[in-house]
Coordinates of C-alpha atoms in Angstrom, one line a residue:
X1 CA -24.3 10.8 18.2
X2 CA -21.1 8.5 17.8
X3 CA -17.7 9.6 17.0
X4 CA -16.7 8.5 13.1
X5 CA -14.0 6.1 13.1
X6 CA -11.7 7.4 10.7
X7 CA -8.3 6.1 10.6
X8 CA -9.0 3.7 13.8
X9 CA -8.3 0.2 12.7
X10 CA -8.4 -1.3 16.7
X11 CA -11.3 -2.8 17.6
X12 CA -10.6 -2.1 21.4
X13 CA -9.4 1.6 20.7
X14 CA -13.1 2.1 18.7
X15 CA -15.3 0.3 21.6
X16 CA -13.9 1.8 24.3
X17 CA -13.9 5.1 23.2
X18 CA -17.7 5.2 21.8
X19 CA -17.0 5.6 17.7
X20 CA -19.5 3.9 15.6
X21 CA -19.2 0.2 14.4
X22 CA -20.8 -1.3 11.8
X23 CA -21.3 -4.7 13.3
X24 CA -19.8 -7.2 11.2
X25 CA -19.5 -10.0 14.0
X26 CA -22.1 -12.1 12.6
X27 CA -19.8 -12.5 9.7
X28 CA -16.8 -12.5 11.9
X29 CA -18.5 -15.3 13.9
X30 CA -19.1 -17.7 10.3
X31 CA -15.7 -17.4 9.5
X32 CA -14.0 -18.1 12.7
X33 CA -16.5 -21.4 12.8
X34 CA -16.5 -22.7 9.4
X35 CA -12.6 -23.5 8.5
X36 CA -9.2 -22.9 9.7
X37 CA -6.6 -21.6 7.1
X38 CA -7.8 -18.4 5.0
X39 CA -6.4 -16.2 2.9
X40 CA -8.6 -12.7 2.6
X41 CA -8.0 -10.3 -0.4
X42 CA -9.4 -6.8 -0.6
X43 CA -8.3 -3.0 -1.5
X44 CA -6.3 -0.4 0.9
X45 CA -8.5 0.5 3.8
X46 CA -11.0 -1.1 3.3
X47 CA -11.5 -2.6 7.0
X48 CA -8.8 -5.6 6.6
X49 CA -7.0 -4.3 9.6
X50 CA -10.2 -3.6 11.7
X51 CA -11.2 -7.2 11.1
X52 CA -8.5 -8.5 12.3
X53 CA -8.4 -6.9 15.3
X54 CA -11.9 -8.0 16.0
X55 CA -10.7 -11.0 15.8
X56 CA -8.1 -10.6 17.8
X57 CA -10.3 -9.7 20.4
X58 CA -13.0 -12.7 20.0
X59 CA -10.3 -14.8 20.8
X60 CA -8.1 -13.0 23.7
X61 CA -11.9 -13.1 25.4
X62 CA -12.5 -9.6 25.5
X63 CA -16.1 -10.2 25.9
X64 CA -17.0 -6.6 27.4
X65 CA -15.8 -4.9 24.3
X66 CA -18.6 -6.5 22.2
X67 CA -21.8 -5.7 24.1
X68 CA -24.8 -5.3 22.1
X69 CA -23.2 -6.6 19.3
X70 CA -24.7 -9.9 17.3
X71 CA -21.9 -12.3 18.4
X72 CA -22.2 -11.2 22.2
X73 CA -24.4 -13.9 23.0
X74 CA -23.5 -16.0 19.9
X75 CA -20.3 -17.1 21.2
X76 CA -18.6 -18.9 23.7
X77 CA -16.2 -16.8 25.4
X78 CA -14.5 -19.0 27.4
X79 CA -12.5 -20.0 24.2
X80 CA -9.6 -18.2 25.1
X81 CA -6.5 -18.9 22.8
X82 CA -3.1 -17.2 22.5
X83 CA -2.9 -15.1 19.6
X84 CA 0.4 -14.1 17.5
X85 CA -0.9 -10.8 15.5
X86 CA 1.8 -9.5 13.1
X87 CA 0.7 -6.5 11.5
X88 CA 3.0 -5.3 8.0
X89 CA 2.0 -1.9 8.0
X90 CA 3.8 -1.2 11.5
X91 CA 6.6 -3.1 12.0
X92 CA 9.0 -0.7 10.8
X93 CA 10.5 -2.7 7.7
X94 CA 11.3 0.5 5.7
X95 CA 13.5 1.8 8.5
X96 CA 15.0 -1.0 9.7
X97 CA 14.9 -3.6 6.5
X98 CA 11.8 -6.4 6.6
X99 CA 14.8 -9.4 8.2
X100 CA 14.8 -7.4 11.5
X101 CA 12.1 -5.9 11.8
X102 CA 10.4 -9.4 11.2
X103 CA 12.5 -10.7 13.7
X104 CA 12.1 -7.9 16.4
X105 CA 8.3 -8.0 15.8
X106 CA 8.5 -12.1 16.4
X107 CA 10.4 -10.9 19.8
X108 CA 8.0 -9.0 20.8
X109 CA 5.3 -11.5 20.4
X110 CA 7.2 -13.7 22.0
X111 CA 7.9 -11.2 25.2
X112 CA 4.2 -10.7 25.6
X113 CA 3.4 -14.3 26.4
X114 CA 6.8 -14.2 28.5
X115 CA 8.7 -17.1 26.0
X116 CA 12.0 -17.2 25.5
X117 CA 13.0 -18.1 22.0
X118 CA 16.3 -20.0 21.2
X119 CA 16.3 -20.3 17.7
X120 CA 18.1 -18.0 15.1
X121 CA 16.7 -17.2 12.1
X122 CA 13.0 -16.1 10.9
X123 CA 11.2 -19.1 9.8
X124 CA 12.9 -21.6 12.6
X125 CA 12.3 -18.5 15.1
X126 CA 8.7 -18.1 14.2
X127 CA 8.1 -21.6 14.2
X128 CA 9.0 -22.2 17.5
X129 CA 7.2 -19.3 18.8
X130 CA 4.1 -20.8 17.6
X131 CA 4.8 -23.8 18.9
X132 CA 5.9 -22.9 22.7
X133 CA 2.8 -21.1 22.7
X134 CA 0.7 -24.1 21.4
X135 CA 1.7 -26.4 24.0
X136 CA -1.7 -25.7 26.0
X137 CA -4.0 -24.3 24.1
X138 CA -4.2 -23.7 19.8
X139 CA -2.8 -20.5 18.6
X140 CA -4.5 -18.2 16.4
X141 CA -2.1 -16.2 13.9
X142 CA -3.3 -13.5 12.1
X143 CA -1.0 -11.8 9.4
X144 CA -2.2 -8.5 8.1
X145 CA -0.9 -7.0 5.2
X146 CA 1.1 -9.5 4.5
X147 CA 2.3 -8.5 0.9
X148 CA 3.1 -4.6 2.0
X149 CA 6.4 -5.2 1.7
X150 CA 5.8 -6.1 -2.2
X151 CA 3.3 -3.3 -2.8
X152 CA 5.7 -0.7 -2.0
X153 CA 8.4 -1.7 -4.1
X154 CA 6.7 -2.9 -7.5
X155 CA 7.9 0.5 -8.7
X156 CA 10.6 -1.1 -11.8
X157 CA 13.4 0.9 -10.2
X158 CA 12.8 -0.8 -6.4
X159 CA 11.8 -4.3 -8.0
X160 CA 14.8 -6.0 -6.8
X161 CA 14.1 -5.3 -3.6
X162 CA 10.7 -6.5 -3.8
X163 CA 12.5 -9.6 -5.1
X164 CA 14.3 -9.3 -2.0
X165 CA 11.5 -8.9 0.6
X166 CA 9.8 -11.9 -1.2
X167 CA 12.6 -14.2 -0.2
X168 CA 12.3 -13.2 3.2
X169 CA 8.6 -13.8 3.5
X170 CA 9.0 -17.2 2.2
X171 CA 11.1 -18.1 4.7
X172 CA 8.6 -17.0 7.2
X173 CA 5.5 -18.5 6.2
X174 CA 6.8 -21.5 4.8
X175 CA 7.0 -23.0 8.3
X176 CA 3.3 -22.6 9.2
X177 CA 2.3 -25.7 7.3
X178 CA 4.5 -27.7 9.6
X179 CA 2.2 -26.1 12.6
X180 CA -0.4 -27.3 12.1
X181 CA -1.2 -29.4 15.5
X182 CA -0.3 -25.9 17.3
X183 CA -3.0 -23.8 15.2
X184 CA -6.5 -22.6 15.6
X185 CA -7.3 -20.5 12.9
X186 CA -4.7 -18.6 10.7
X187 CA -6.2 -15.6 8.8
X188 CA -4.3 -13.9 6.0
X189 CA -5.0 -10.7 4.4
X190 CA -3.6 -8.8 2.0
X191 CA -4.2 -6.6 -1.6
X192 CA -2.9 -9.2 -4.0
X193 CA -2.2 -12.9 -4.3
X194 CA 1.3 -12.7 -5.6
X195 CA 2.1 -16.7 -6.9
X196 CA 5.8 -17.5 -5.8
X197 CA 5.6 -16.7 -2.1
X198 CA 5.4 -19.4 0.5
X199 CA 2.1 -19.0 1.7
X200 CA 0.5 -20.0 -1.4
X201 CA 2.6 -22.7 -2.4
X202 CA 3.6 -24.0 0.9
X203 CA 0.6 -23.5 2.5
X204 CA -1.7 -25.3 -0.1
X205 CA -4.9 -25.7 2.8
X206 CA -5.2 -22.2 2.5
X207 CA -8.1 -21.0 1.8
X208 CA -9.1 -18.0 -0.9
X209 CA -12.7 -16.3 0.4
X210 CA -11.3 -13.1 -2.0
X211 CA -14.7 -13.7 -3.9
X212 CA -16.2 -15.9 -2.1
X213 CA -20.3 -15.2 -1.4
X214 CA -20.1 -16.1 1.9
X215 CA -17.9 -13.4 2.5
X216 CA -18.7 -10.6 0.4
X217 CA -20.3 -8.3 3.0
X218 CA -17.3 -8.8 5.2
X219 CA -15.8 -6.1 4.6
X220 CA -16.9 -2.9 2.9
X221 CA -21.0 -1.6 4.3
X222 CA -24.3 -3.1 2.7
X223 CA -26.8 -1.3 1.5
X224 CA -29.0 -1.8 4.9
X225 CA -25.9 -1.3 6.9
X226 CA -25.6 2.2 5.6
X227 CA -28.6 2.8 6.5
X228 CA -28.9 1.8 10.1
X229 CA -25.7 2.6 11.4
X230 CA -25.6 6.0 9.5
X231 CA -29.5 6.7 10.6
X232 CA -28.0 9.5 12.6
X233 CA -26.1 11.5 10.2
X234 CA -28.4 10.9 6.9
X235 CA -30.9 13.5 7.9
X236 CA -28.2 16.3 9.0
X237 CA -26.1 15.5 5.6
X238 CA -29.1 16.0 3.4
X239 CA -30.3 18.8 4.6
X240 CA -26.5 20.4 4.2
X241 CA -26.8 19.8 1.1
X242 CA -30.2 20.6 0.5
X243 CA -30.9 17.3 -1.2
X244 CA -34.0 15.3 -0.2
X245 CA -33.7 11.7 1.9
X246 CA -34.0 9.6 -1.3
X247 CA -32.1 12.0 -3.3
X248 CA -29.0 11.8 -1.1
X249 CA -28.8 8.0 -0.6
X250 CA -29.2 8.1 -4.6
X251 CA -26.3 10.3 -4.8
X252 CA -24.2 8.1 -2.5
X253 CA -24.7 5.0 -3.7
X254 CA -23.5 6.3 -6.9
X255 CA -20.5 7.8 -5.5
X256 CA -19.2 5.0 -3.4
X257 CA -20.9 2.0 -3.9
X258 CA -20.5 -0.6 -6.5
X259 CA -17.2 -2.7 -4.9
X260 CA -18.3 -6.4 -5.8
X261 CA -16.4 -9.2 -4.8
X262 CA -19.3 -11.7 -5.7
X263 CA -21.8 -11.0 -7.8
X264 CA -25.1 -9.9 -5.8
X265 CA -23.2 -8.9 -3.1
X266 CA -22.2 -5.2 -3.1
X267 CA -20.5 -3.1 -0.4
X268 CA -19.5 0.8 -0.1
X269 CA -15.8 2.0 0.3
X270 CA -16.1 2.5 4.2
X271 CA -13.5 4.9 4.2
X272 CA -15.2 7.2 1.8
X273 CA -18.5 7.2 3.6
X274 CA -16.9 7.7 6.7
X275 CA -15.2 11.0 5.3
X276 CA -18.5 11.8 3.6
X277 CA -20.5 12.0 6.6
X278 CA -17.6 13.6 8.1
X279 CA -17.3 16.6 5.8
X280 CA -20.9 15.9 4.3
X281 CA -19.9 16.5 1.2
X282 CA -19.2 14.5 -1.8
X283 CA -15.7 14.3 -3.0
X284 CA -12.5 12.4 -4.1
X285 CA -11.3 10.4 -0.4
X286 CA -10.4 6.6 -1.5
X287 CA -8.8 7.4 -4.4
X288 CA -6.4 10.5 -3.3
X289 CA -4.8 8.3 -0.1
X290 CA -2.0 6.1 -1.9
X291 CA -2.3 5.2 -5.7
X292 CA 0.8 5.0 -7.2
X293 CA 1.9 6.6 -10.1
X294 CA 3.5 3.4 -11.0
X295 CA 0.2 2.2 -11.6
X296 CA -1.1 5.1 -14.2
X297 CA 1.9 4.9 -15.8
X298 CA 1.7 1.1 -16.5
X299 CA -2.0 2.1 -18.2
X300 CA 0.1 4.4 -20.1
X301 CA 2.6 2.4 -21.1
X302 CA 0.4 -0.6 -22.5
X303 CA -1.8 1.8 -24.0
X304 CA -5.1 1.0 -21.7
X305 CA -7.4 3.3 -21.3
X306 CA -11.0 2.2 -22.3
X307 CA -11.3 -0.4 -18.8
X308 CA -14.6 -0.6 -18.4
X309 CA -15.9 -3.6 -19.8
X310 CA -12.6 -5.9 -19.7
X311 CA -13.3 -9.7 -19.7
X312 CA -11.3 -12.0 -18.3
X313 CA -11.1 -15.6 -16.6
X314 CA -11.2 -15.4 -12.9
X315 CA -8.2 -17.7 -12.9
X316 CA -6.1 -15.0 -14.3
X317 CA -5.8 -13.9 -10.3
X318 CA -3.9 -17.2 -10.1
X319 CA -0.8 -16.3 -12.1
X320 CA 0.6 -12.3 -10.2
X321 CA 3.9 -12.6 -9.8
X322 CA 6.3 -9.5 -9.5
X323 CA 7.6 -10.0 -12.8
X324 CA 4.9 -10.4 -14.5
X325 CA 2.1 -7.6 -13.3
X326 CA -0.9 -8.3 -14.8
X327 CA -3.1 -5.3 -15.6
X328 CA -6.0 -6.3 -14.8
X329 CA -5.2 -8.7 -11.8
X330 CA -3.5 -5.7 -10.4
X331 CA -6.5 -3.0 -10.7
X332 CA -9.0 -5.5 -9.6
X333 CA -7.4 -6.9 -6.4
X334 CA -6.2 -2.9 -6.1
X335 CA -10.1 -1.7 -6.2
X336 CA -9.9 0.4 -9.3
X337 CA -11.9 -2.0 -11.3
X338 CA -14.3 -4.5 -9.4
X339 CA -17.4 -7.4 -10.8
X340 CA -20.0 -6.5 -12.7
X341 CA -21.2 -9.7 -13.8
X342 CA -19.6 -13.6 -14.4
X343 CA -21.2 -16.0 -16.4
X344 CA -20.7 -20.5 -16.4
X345 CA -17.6 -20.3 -17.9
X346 CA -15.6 -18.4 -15.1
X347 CA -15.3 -15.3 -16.9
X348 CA -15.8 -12.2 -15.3
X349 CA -16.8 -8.8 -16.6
X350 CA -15.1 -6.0 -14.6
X351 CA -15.7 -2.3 -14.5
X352 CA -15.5 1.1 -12.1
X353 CA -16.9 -0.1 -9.1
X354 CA -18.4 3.8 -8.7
X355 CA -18.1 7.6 -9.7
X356 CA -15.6 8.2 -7.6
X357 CA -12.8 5.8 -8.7
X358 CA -14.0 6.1 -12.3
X359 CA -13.6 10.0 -12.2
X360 CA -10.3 10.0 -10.4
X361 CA -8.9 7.2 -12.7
X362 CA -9.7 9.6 -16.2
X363 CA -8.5 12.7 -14.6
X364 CA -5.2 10.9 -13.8
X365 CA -5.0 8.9 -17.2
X366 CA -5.9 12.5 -19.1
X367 CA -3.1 14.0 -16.9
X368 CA -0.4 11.1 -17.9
X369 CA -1.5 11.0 -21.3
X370 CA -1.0 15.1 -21.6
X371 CA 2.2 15.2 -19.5
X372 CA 0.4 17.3 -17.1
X373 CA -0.7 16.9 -13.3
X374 CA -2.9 19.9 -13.6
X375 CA -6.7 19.8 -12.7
X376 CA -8.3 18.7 -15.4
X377 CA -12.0 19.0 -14.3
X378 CA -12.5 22.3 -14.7
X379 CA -11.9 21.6 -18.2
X380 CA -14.3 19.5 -18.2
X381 CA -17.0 21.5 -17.0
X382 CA -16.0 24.3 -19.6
X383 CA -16.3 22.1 -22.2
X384 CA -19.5 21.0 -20.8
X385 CA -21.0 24.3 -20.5
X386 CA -19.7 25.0 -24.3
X387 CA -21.9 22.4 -25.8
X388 CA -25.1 23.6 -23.2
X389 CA -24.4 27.6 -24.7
X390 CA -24.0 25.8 -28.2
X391 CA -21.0 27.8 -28.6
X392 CA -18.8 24.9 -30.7
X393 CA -16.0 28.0 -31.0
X394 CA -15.5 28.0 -27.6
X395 CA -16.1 24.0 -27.7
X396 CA -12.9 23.5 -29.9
X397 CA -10.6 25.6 -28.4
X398 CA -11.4 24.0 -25.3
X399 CA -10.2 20.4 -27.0
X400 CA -7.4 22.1 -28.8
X401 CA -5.7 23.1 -25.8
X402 CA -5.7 19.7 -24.5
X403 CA -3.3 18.9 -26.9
X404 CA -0.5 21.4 -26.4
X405 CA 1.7 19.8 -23.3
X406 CA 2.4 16.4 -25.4
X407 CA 6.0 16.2 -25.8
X408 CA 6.4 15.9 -30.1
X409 CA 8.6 13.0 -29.9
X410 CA 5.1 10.9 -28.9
X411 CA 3.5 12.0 -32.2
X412 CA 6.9 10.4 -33.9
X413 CA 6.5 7.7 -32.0
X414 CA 2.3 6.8 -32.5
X415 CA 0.7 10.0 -33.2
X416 CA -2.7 8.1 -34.2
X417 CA -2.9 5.8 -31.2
X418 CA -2.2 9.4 -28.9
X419 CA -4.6 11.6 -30.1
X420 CA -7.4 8.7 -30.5
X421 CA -6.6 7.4 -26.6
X422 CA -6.6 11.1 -25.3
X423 CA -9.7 11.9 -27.0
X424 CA -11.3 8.8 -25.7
X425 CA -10.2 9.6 -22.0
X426 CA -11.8 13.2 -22.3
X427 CA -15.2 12.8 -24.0
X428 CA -15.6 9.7 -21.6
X429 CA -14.9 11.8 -18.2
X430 CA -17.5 14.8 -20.4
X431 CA -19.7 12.3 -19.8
X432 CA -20.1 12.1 -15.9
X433 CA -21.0 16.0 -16.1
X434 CA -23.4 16.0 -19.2
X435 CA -24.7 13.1 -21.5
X436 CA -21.8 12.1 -23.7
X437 CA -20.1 8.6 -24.8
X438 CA -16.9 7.5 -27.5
X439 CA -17.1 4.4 -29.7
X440 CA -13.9 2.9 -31.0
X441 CA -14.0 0.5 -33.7
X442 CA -11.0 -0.5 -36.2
X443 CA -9.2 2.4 -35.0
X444 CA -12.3 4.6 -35.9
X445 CA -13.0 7.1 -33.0
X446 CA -16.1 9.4 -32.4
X447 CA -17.7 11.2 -29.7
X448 CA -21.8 12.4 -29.3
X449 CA -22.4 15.0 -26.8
X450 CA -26.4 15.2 -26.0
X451 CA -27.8 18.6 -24.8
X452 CA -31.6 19.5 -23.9
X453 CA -31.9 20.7 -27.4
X454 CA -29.0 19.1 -29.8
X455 CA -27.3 16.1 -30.2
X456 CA -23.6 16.8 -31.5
X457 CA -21.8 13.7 -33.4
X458 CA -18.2 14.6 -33.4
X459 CA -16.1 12.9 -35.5
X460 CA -12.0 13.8 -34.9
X461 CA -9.7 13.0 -38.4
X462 CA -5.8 13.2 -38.1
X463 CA -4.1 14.9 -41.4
X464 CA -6.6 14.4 -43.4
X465 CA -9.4 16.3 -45.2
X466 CA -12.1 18.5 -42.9
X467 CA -14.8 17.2 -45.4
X468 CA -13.6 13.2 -45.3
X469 CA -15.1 13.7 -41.9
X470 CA -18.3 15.3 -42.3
X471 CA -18.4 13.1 -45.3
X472 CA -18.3 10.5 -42.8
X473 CA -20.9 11.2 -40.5
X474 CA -23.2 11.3 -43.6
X475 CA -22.2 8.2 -45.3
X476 CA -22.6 6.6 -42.6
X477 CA -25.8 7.6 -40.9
X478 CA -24.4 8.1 -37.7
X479 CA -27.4 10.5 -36.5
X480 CA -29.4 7.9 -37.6
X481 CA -30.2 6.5 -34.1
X482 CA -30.9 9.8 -32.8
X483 CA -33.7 11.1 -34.7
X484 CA -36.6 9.5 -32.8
X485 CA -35.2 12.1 -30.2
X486 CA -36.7 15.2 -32.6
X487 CA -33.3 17.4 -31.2
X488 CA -31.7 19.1 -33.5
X489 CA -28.8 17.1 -35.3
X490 CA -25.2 18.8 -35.8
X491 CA -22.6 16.7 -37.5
X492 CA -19.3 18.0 -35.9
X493 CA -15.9 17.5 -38.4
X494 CA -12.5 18.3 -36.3
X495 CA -9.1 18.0 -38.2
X496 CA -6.3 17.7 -36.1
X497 CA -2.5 18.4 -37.2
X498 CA -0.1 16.2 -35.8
X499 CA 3.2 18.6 -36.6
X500 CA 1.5 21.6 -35.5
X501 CA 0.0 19.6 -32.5
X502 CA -3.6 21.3 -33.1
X503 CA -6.9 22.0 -34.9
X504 CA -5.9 22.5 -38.5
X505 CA -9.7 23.1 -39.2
X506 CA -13.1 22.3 -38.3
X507 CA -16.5 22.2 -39.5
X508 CA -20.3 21.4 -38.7
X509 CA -23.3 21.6 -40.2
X510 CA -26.8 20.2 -39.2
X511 CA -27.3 16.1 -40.5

């Protein structure tokens, strides 16, 4: 059985050394023949860097490395062309600042292919790279990663030196335009398409595939993929976990599936499956590698929380710029939200791509929102077993607790927009471990919680009467909906006290 790949991103590294590869060289092969000049969006390790690579080793002629793979007798390998590969995630900029270590990686480029560069400078240096070693033969450049050294500074205290870095990059890749008669192919990937840097606005024949269907299986496995490369470690995973064939791929699929860059076309989180079958076990991999706190605390600050469902026009992705992070730009080219659906008009509908994210994303927003970085899932699945022992004491005190770590001042601040977002947050996470869902609506919040038995419609109240919220529930027929169910119906009335920061009382009776 073949060695998981985790963490190797070199094709040549993964071939020679017998880990499994998903063969995306079919794929590979499309691109490579159908244009020149992309640009290739997608989240943190997601396979950006193995692709290129691949690539890198289609072209160098390394026809050994891809036996028994689609594109071995697809391609003709005596297409050999010098290839400039400049990698941000290991050049060293954080050490020795992104000017030299641009410059020293350009070097070293330049020293494999035993040219001696003249000019000073980064774009006139890089430029003349390319073209000394276009003089024979096209060049193919891939840049990887090429906006690393924006992503790890949009933090508003290191923003100017993301304004910095960007300067610096422009100067780079505003010269490949100009080579044009030297180039091959030039493939571009990166998290976001941050407007304002060269190889955008410079570089206007390059093209987006970031959502394009040809190109949505790319990256990221199919469906059938899983299930052929994987054939091997399906079988000993499900019966660790004691699940049947069908149940596990059921289970996984909802786990870490659901990334959608097209809709109709949806992949799995490679490196989560990889670490699945690894540990066979289900748990939190993706997510727990690199997000920034930056990014919950932007939620935080413009009060979004609720993010499934957003709408939005796909040419919002056009306008990112570092001064102007836009929410939902960011968490979709990120990977915390991803396409559920588009219509004629351009607009998409975005969403969790899967269980996974979703899960991690409430815990985090819960934690922000209480001022805590505590676990809060086994909270969860107290309050969970609460509502299954119909114990609503118990219930309560569970939510009541929630609410101690908030510093007062936020109450001062927007005490109803607090406790309303908080309560959202919770009774939505409740609902990956037992069947519950919120509804907001002109600032109206409530919560039902469905057991084998009950349904419980929870309605929350902020300094007010206990009874205007029963009241409420009544008035408004709110168990309405659920009587075709023939559960018992328990109207639930919670009262919270903003200066004591607590339940000041509660209430229920049957409706």
């Amino acid at each position: 059985m073949q060695k998981l790949p985790i963490g190797t991103q070199d094709f040549r590294v993964l071939r020679e050394n017998d880990f499994l590869y998903v063969d995306k060289t079919r794929q590979i092969h499309q691109l490579i023949t159908d244009g020149r000049f992309y640009f290739f969006s997608r989240p943190r390790r997601f396979g950006k860097s193995l692709t290129v690579s691949t690539i890198k080793e289609i072209f160098s002629g390394s026809r050994e490395l891809f036996h028994g793979l689609w594109i071995e007798h697809n391609w003709d390998w005596t297409q050999i062309h010098p290839v400039i590969h400049l990698g941000f995630s290991s050049i060293g900029y954080q050490d020795l600042g992104l000017e030299q270590a641009l410059l020293k990686a350009i070097d070293a480029q330049a020293e494999a292919y035993g040219i001696k560069l003249k000019e000073e400078g980064i774009g006139l240096r890089f430029k003349e790279l390319i073209a000394k070693l276009g003089v024979n033969k096209t060049v193919v450049l891939l840049i990887d990663e090429y906006d690393k050294p924006l992503i790890d500074y949009l933090e508003k205290e290191k923003l100017t030196q993301a304004i910095e870095n960007r300067q610096i990059l422009r100067r780079l890749y505003s010269v490949i335009k100009d080579c044009d008669p030297y180039l091959r192919l030039v493939f571009i990937t990166g998290v976001s398409k941050f407007s304002k840097v060269s190889v955008f606005s410079d570089l206007n024949n390059l093209e987006d595939i970031t959502i394009d269907r040809r190109f949505g299986d790319l990256v990221g496995y199919t469906q059938q993929e899983l299930e052929d490369t994987f054939l091997h470690y399906i079988p000993l995973t499900a019966e660790a976990l004691n699940l049947s064939f069908p149940k596990l791929l059921e289970n996984i699929k909802e786990w870490y599936n659901g990334y959608c860059w097209h809709v109709g076309v949806s992949v799995y989180n490679p490196f989560s499956i990889l670490n699945f079958f690894q540990k066979r076990a289900f748990g939190i991999f993706w997510f727990e590698t690199g997000t920034p706190s930056f990014l919950i605390n932007l939620l935080k600050e413009r009060e979004l929380y609720n993010l499934d469902g957003a709408q939005v026009d796909q040419l919002l992705f056009e306008s990112y710029t570092l001064e102007n992070l836009e929410t939902y730009s960011l968490l979709f080219q990120t990977g915390y939200l991803t396409i559920k659906s588009a219509d004629e008009f351009g607009i998409l509908t975005l969403g969790y791509p899967n269980r996974e994210v979703k899960e991690s994303m409430l815990r985090h927003l819960i934690g922000a929102y209480r001022h805590e970085q505590q676990m809060v899932t086994p909270i969860i699945v107290q309050l969970r077993q609460a509502f299954l022992d119909n114990n609503l004491d118990q219930a309560i005190h569970i939510i009541k607790n929630l609410f101690k770590s908030i510093p007062s001042t936020i109450f001062i601040k927007d005490k109803e927009a607090y406790y309303h977002s908080l309560i959202f947050l919770l009774f939505h996470y409740l609902g990956m471990f037992i069947e519950a869902e919120v509804h907001t609506s002109d600032g109206r919040l409530d919560a039902v919680v469905q057991t084998p038995e009950r349904v419980y419609i929870l309605e929350f109240k902020l300094d007010q009467s206990l009874n205007v919220a029963i009241n409420q529930i009544r008035t408004k027929g709110y168990a309405d909906r659920y009587r075709h169910l023939q559960k018992q119906l328990i109207g639930v009335g919670i009262n919270f006290d903003s200066g004591l920061k607590t339940v000041k009382n509660r209430g229920w009776e049957e409706v």
